[in-house]
Amino acid sequence: VITARLRDLDADAARAALGVIDDHPSTWSRRDFLRAIGWGVGGAALLHTLGARPAWAAPLGANDGVLVVVGMYGGNDGFNTVVRHGEPFYSSARGGLAIPVASALPLADGLGLHPNLGYLKQRWDAGEVAIVQGVGYPDPDFSHFVSMAIWMSGIRQGTPSSGWLGRWLDGRGDPHDALVAASVGTSVPLHMIGQSRRAVGVPPWGGGFGTGSHPNDLRLYDGLRAYAATPAGRGVWHDTVASTIRAQLDVAASTAPVFSSPLPDGELRRKLVVAARLINADLGLRVIEVSWGGFDTHDGQSSRHGACMTEFDQGVQAFFEALDPSWRHRVAMMTFSEFGRTPYANGSGGTDHGTVGEHFVIGANVLGGLHGDAPTLAGLQRWDRAAHTVDFRSYYAAVLDGWLGGGSSQVLGGSFGGLGLFRAGPGVSDTGPSTTVPPPTSPPSTVPPPTSPPSTVLPVVPAPDPKPQPVGPHPACFVPLPPKRILDTRRGLGAPTGRIGARSHIDLVVAGRAGVPNQGVVAVVLNVTGTGALGPTFLTAFAAGRALPGTSSLNLRPGTTTPNLVVAEVGEAGAVRLYNDAAPVHCIADVAGYFTSTAAAGLVTLPARRAVDTRHGTGLSAGKLAAGREASVKLAGLGGVPANAASVVVNVTGTGASEPTFVSVWPDGLTRPDVSTLNVVPGHPVANLAVVPVGEGGRIRFYNDRGALHLVVDVLACFTPEGPGGYVPVRPQRLLDTRVGLGAPKAKVGRSPVVVAVGGRAGVPISGARAVLATVTVTGASQPTFVTAWPGGSSRPSTSNVNVIPGQAVSNTVLVPLGPDGTVLLTHDAGEAHLLLDVLGWFTV
Amino acid sequence: MVHEVSLHPAMLLYLDNASNVRKSPNQNFARELLEWFLLGEGGYTESDVEAATYAWTGHNFNKASMSYVFRPNHHHQQPTTLFGITKVWDGPEVIDAALRDVPAKRAIAARFIARRLWEHFAHPGPPDAALDAVAAELEANDFSIRPAFRTLLLRPEFQTTTARQGMVRSPVDWIVALLVVTGFDISEANPQWYLEGMGQVPFLPPNVSGWRHNAYWVNTSAFTARASLARDLTWKLRERRMFETIPSMTIAQAIEHAATTLGMAPLSSTTTAAMAQYLTAQRAAGHHWWEATNFLTLSLLAPELQLL
């Protein structure tokens, strides 16, 4: 034990080493420590993808849960916090440290609370305290530092560089510097540091730069804010620096009132009262971290642990007394500690580092009572530790999914269910929802997860994913761009020359390229083409830095060149990630436009209508388009396309090609760009969605490269300056997979349409969505035909969305209005095939 | 330089080549060497990493002397295939192959290094033509940095608005700029207390890829530390009577004084307007000492001084 203690850091040093000193002079201990053990400061990374976008003090929605995380550093003795009289073992193992039955506060048969936890007992009696028993993790480590790092990271394996709540923060759509998470203390600990974002540090005594109140100070602050009064004409970074100077003052000012009235003494009480006032201020905070130490009771435990329990009890009481009652149903508090202590007392009147601990979740909406199984103590020998009964990740998952809106599988890298710690969701009082905001939606749970993927090509969603819709989505408007190629791995454009490897990705920077601005871009529209695949594979486009969604954008086979229009959210560093699954493949991407939160045009959906069909002389003269020839067609004024449409959404199909070729589509009046919209080979019709700016005379133009082919063009929608429909991207999610019975019976689809419920799922609202953008994939078709998608409750249009090739998986992006009941209908014209639908985003009404 | 860095005890310990031995190879250094110091991601294959790892086996660290040691019995003596060449490789030969002997790799390395230079001194996302020119200069001069850097500085793309406005000063760059313009000695200024808060502790990059640019430095936490440092320097500079004459100048003179003294001229109209707004408000209220003091803090935090 002595040796172990000498080798280990004490709890305070470990705690200091696992935090980032925030805004205050450091003692260098962290650097010295990390140097000593040879770790990098991965966790300290201050990565921010785009510049600061000030959006302070956004009040919380009525159903946004607020979490207060209380860290008890040093290793809290769970056995003397929740006392197990029922175990004969307890008094024999604990000897003089055992808490007498008479003084423990009774919880249940054979179970009591530490006598100093009187306030907690009151809350328990009110049914507002959940006790989670036997929490720990596999293969326990007894070093304060390592075990603290494991608990903070929420990951058992490897060197932790981010924390569980930090990764939750990463997944949120708020502007980067919004006050969403805060640490009350001088440093931000690892659990509050994500891969791209971290909590803001709020010093427990206040007084950081920007909190002065003297008129001289205020005039200085006004001067500093004025640096951001107007764009300086010196580039985006000048303006970003200026707006961040202003934002820093805003944060300081937002938190200053918290310190304007006296705070209690005692570290935990003071910090928790600061936390309560921060919540009362309604600054938009969802997670607040506080912690304190003193739990490493190797000796003198009775008095030392008793003092810790008193401070904890008084701190919890001070917090709930300082919290405005209007927050009662929206706030929950949870505890953690890096480990428990040994069941046996040691020879110094103390206990040594153990394994499992008992933890509390406290709040009006908490499901009071005992959770998890009690750790087994009987039969343990002198140095034995108890085995854990609840994995710490299950504990975290219950809080993430039950209180913070979901996402536990992304945050924790796996599914850790099993605990239900909340009686009701945030903001729900006993009289029903207190709210105007609908609670996070989750997909129907009746769909059984598939046991094994039926295909090696298409990803299968492992289980229904309760990703909530983002709170207060900000619809974005579309800005079309003349098509421009920004990626071609065949010639080193945008990425190194060479195929993207299997199970690899490239991050394609789109911000600041080809007319896409550096800032304010919500999603980008790319025509992605795969070619030269060395085996069957698929590509998935999604926001760089996010978890890989279980969806596909493009399915590829050797010997074919396949494009698809994708709409991908822009992630870290202004990049879209292109993931390639199973075999090396070349990738080409052409920018078609972007969605921005700041300007431009909204979507007008139109009844799907065929504008061109060269087989029948519709729109263009009858007959194939020859090699090297261009043709233009006027769309403005046609079938509801207004004269001032900025761009049109068309599904372009090529058929009857005499040799392999490609088709380009672009606004009339511009030079033909070096891009391809559609790649066609003889024998199979191929379709692709395109978003094309309307050119001169309201026309768009087509070009065929080689041979000759027929063109079929269906107009689906257009963007106009006054168009109402803003775009809201969602995390791509599969809503239909008839191979496994997801979203529809497990059977192939034929002429009779399959109904896909989209509204209310995958972040698409139940009402208020005009149209949905989705990737439709067809596989296992028995004969060449096509798939049509149209809104529920209307009759089938004579258009096609995906052209089906027997024996191949074929995808196309579809833009389809939602029916009044939130559904979309899909039909497979001849024969039968499996259909998949991955939703990408939706357009507001 | 890559040769020297590779065998330096700090590198041997940092990226674990100290423990890279034939029977228990450790890929850490070999991988990062190819990814971050020579070729860049995509410029090599996984089997190149494996071969390079074997090449570096036995290049270890002697704890007794705290220095580099080559241990032949721990060096892998079997042929491996690196960059398509099969032979018994020795660690330093990996560097020579990438930078000199294998033309395809040399071209990749030149472009990789040219990109890193451009992104450090000009702006992220280098123009292809400039990249080609700098890379060609590197290849032509055996990777000598001086002629390549000269080419970089003389490129028309380096004179563009994008390049002029492309970079936020890192904390260290900003501190150096502050020290230069104020004439402060670093031992008096003691800026090190604020470095971690600003996000950059010297000799401790977040990971082997080094610090990033621009947005990496711009967030409210880091800017609290920047403001605190500016405030700290203000007190010290005011003890030396810096800006003492500001209250006796016209507003235009005061702003001109700040711009020239602190090397920020010409100021943007927005910054000029902000300074004028401050001085006007403060003069209406009086308090000459505070006027000079807070005007100094305002000037030290001006965006012009925080950008390269």
Short mmCIF file of C-alpha atoms in Angstrom, two decimals, chain B residues 70-223:
data_model
loop_
_atom_site.label_atom_id
_atom_site.label_comp_id
_atom_site.label_asym_id
_atom_site.label_seq_id
_atom_site.Cartn_x
_atom_site.Cartn_y
_atom_site.Cartn_z
CA PHE B 70 22.64 2.48 -31.63
CA ARG B 71 22.21 -1.13 -30.51
CA PRO B 72 23.04 -3.38 -33.51
CA ASN B 73 21.66 -6.51 -31.85
CA HIS B 74 18.28 -4.81 -31.57
CA HIS B 75 18.33 -3.67 -35.22
CA HIS B 76 16.25 -5.59 -37.73
CA GLN B 77 18.66 -7.13 -40.23
CA GLN B 78 16.20 -8.61 -42.74
CA PRO B 79 15.32 -6.95 -46.05
CA THR B 80 12.07 -5.00 -46.09
CA THR B 81 10.31 -3.05 -48.86
CA LEU B 82 10.13 0.68 -48.43
CA PHE B 83 8.93 3.00 -51.21
CA GLY B 84 9.16 -0.04 -53.50
CA ILE B 85 12.81 -0.73 -52.73
CA THR B 86 13.67 -3.98 -51.01
CA LYS B 87 16.85 -4.12 -48.93
CA VAL B 88 18.04 -4.03 -45.34
CA TRP B 89 17.07 -0.48 -44.41
CA ASP B 90 18.68 1.65 -41.75
CA GLY B 91 16.70 4.45 -40.13
CA PRO B 92 18.53 7.50 -41.49
CA GLU B 93 18.31 6.02 -45.01
CA VAL B 94 14.53 6.42 -44.78
CA ILE B 95 15.03 10.17 -44.61
CA ASP B 96 17.53 10.17 -47.49
CA ALA B 97 15.21 8.05 -49.60
CA ALA B 98 12.26 10.35 -49.06
CA LEU B 99 14.14 13.61 -49.50
CA ARG B 100 16.76 12.64 -52.09
CA ASP B 101 16.92 9.18 -53.58
CA VAL B 102 13.36 8.28 -54.60
CA PRO B 103 12.14 10.93 -57.06
CA ALA B 104 8.44 10.21 -56.56
CA LYS B 105 8.76 10.60 -52.80
CA ARG B 106 11.02 13.61 -53.15
CA ALA B 107 8.29 15.38 -55.10
CA ILE B 108 5.70 14.52 -52.47
CA ALA B 109 8.02 15.68 -49.68
CA ALA B 110 8.77 18.95 -51.46
CA ARG B 111 5.09 19.68 -51.89
CA PHE B 112 4.36 18.67 -48.32
CA ILE B 113 7.03 20.97 -46.89
CA ALA B 114 6.08 23.78 -49.28
CA ARG B 115 2.51 23.48 -48.03
CA ARG B 116 3.57 23.61 -44.39
CA LEU B 117 5.68 26.71 -45.05
CA TRP B 118 2.90 28.46 -46.92
CA GLU B 119 0.33 27.62 -44.28
CA HIS B 120 2.59 28.91 -41.54
CA PHE B 121 3.62 32.17 -43.16
CA ALA B 122 0.84 33.04 -45.59
CA HIS B 123 -2.52 31.39 -45.15
CA PRO B 124 -4.20 27.96 -45.04
CA GLY B 125 -5.12 26.53 -48.43
CA PRO B 126 -2.10 27.48 -50.58
CA PRO B 127 -2.60 28.29 -54.26
CA ASP B 128 -1.37 25.47 -56.48
CA ALA B 129 0.99 27.58 -58.56
CA ALA B 130 2.76 28.99 -55.53
CA LEU B 131 2.98 25.56 -53.99
CA ASP B 132 4.52 24.18 -57.18
CA ALA B 133 7.09 26.97 -57.30
CA VAL B 134 8.19 26.57 -53.68
CA ALA B 135 8.25 22.80 -54.02
CA ALA B 136 10.36 23.03 -57.17
CA GLU B 137 12.82 25.27 -55.36
CA LEU B 138 13.08 22.79 -52.49
CA GLU B 139 13.72 19.93 -54.90
CA ALA B 140 16.27 21.92 -56.84
CA ASN B 141 18.30 22.84 -53.76
CA ASP B 142 18.39 19.61 -51.79
CA PHE B 143 15.64 20.89 -49.50
CA SER B 144 17.55 23.94 -48.41
CA ILE B 145 14.95 26.18 -46.79
CA ARG B 146 16.53 29.54 -47.61
CA PRO B 147 16.04 29.61 -51.42
CA ALA B 148 12.60 28.06 -51.08
CA PHE B 149 11.63 30.65 -48.52
CA ARG B 150 12.96 33.40 -50.75
CA THR B 151 10.77 32.07 -53.55
CA LEU B 152 7.81 32.00 -51.18
CA LEU B 153 8.31 35.60 -50.13
CA LEU B 154 8.66 36.79 -53.72
CA ARG B 155 5.60 34.99 -55.05
CA PRO B 156 2.84 37.37 -56.17
CA GLU B 157 0.39 35.19 -54.23
CA PHE B 158 2.25 36.16 -51.05
CA GLN B 159 1.36 39.80 -51.69
CA THR B 160 -2.37 39.19 -52.11
CA THR B 161 -4.97 40.42 -49.70
CA THR B 162 -5.65 36.80 -48.75
CA ALA B 163 -2.05 36.39 -47.65
CA ARG B 164 -1.85 39.76 -45.96
CA GLN B 165 -4.97 39.09 -43.94
CA GLY B 166 -4.65 35.38 -43.64
CA MET B 167 -3.20 34.70 -40.21
CA VAL B 168 -4.13 35.31 -36.59
CA ARG B 169 -1.05 35.71 -34.42
CA SER B 170 -0.50 32.71 -32.19
CA PRO B 171 -0.05 33.56 -28.50
CA VAL B 172 3.73 33.36 -28.83
CA ASP B 173 3.71 35.50 -31.99
CA TRP B 174 1.47 38.03 -30.30
CA ILE B 175 3.66 38.19 -27.19
CA VAL B 176 6.77 38.65 -29.32
CA ALA B 177 5.01 41.44 -31.21
CA LEU B 178 4.02 43.08 -27.92
CA LEU B 179 7.55 42.86 -26.59
CA VAL B 180 9.01 44.28 -29.79
CA VAL B 181 6.67 47.25 -29.99
CA THR B 182 6.86 48.08 -26.29
CA GLY B 183 10.58 47.42 -25.95
CA PHE B 184 9.90 45.23 -22.96
CA ASP B 185 12.30 42.54 -21.84
CA ILE B 186 10.63 39.17 -21.45
CA SER B 187 11.96 38.80 -17.91
CA GLU B 188 10.13 41.98 -16.92
CA ALA B 189 6.97 41.25 -18.83
CA ASN B 190 6.61 37.66 -17.57
CA PRO B 191 4.02 36.70 -20.18
CA GLN B 192 4.49 32.99 -19.54
CA TRP B 193 1.77 32.97 -16.89
CA TYR B 194 -0.83 33.59 -19.56
CA LEU B 195 0.41 31.19 -22.22
CA GLU B 196 -1.51 28.15 -21.10
CA GLY B 197 -4.69 30.20 -20.81
CA MET B 198 -4.14 31.48 -24.34
CA GLY B 199 -3.68 27.90 -25.51
CA GLN B 200 0.03 27.67 -26.35
CA VAL B 201 2.65 26.41 -23.93
CA PRO B 202 6.04 26.51 -25.69
CA PHE B 203 7.59 23.10 -26.33
CA LEU B 204 4.29 21.46 -25.53
CA PRO B 205 2.18 21.27 -28.70
CA PRO B 206 -1.14 19.45 -28.30
CA ASN B 207 0.21 16.50 -30.24
CA VAL B 208 2.82 15.57 -32.79
CA SER B 209 1.04 17.42 -35.58
CA GLY B 210 1.81 20.69 -33.85
CA TRP B 211 -0.36 23.71 -33.28
CA ARG B 212 -3.02 24.64 -35.75
CA HIS B 213 -3.78 28.04 -37.17
CA ASN B 214 -6.26 30.86 -36.87
CA ALA B 215 -9.50 29.48 -35.40
CA TYR B 216 -7.42 27.38 -33.03
CA TRP B 217 -6.43 30.53 -31.16
CA VAL B 218 -9.72 32.40 -31.32
CA ASN B 219 -12.19 31.64 -28.55
CA THR B 220 -13.49 33.47 -25.52
CA SER B 221 -11.45 31.46 -23.00
CA ALA B 222 -8.22 32.18 -24.79
CA PHE B 223 -9.21 35.79 -25.27
#
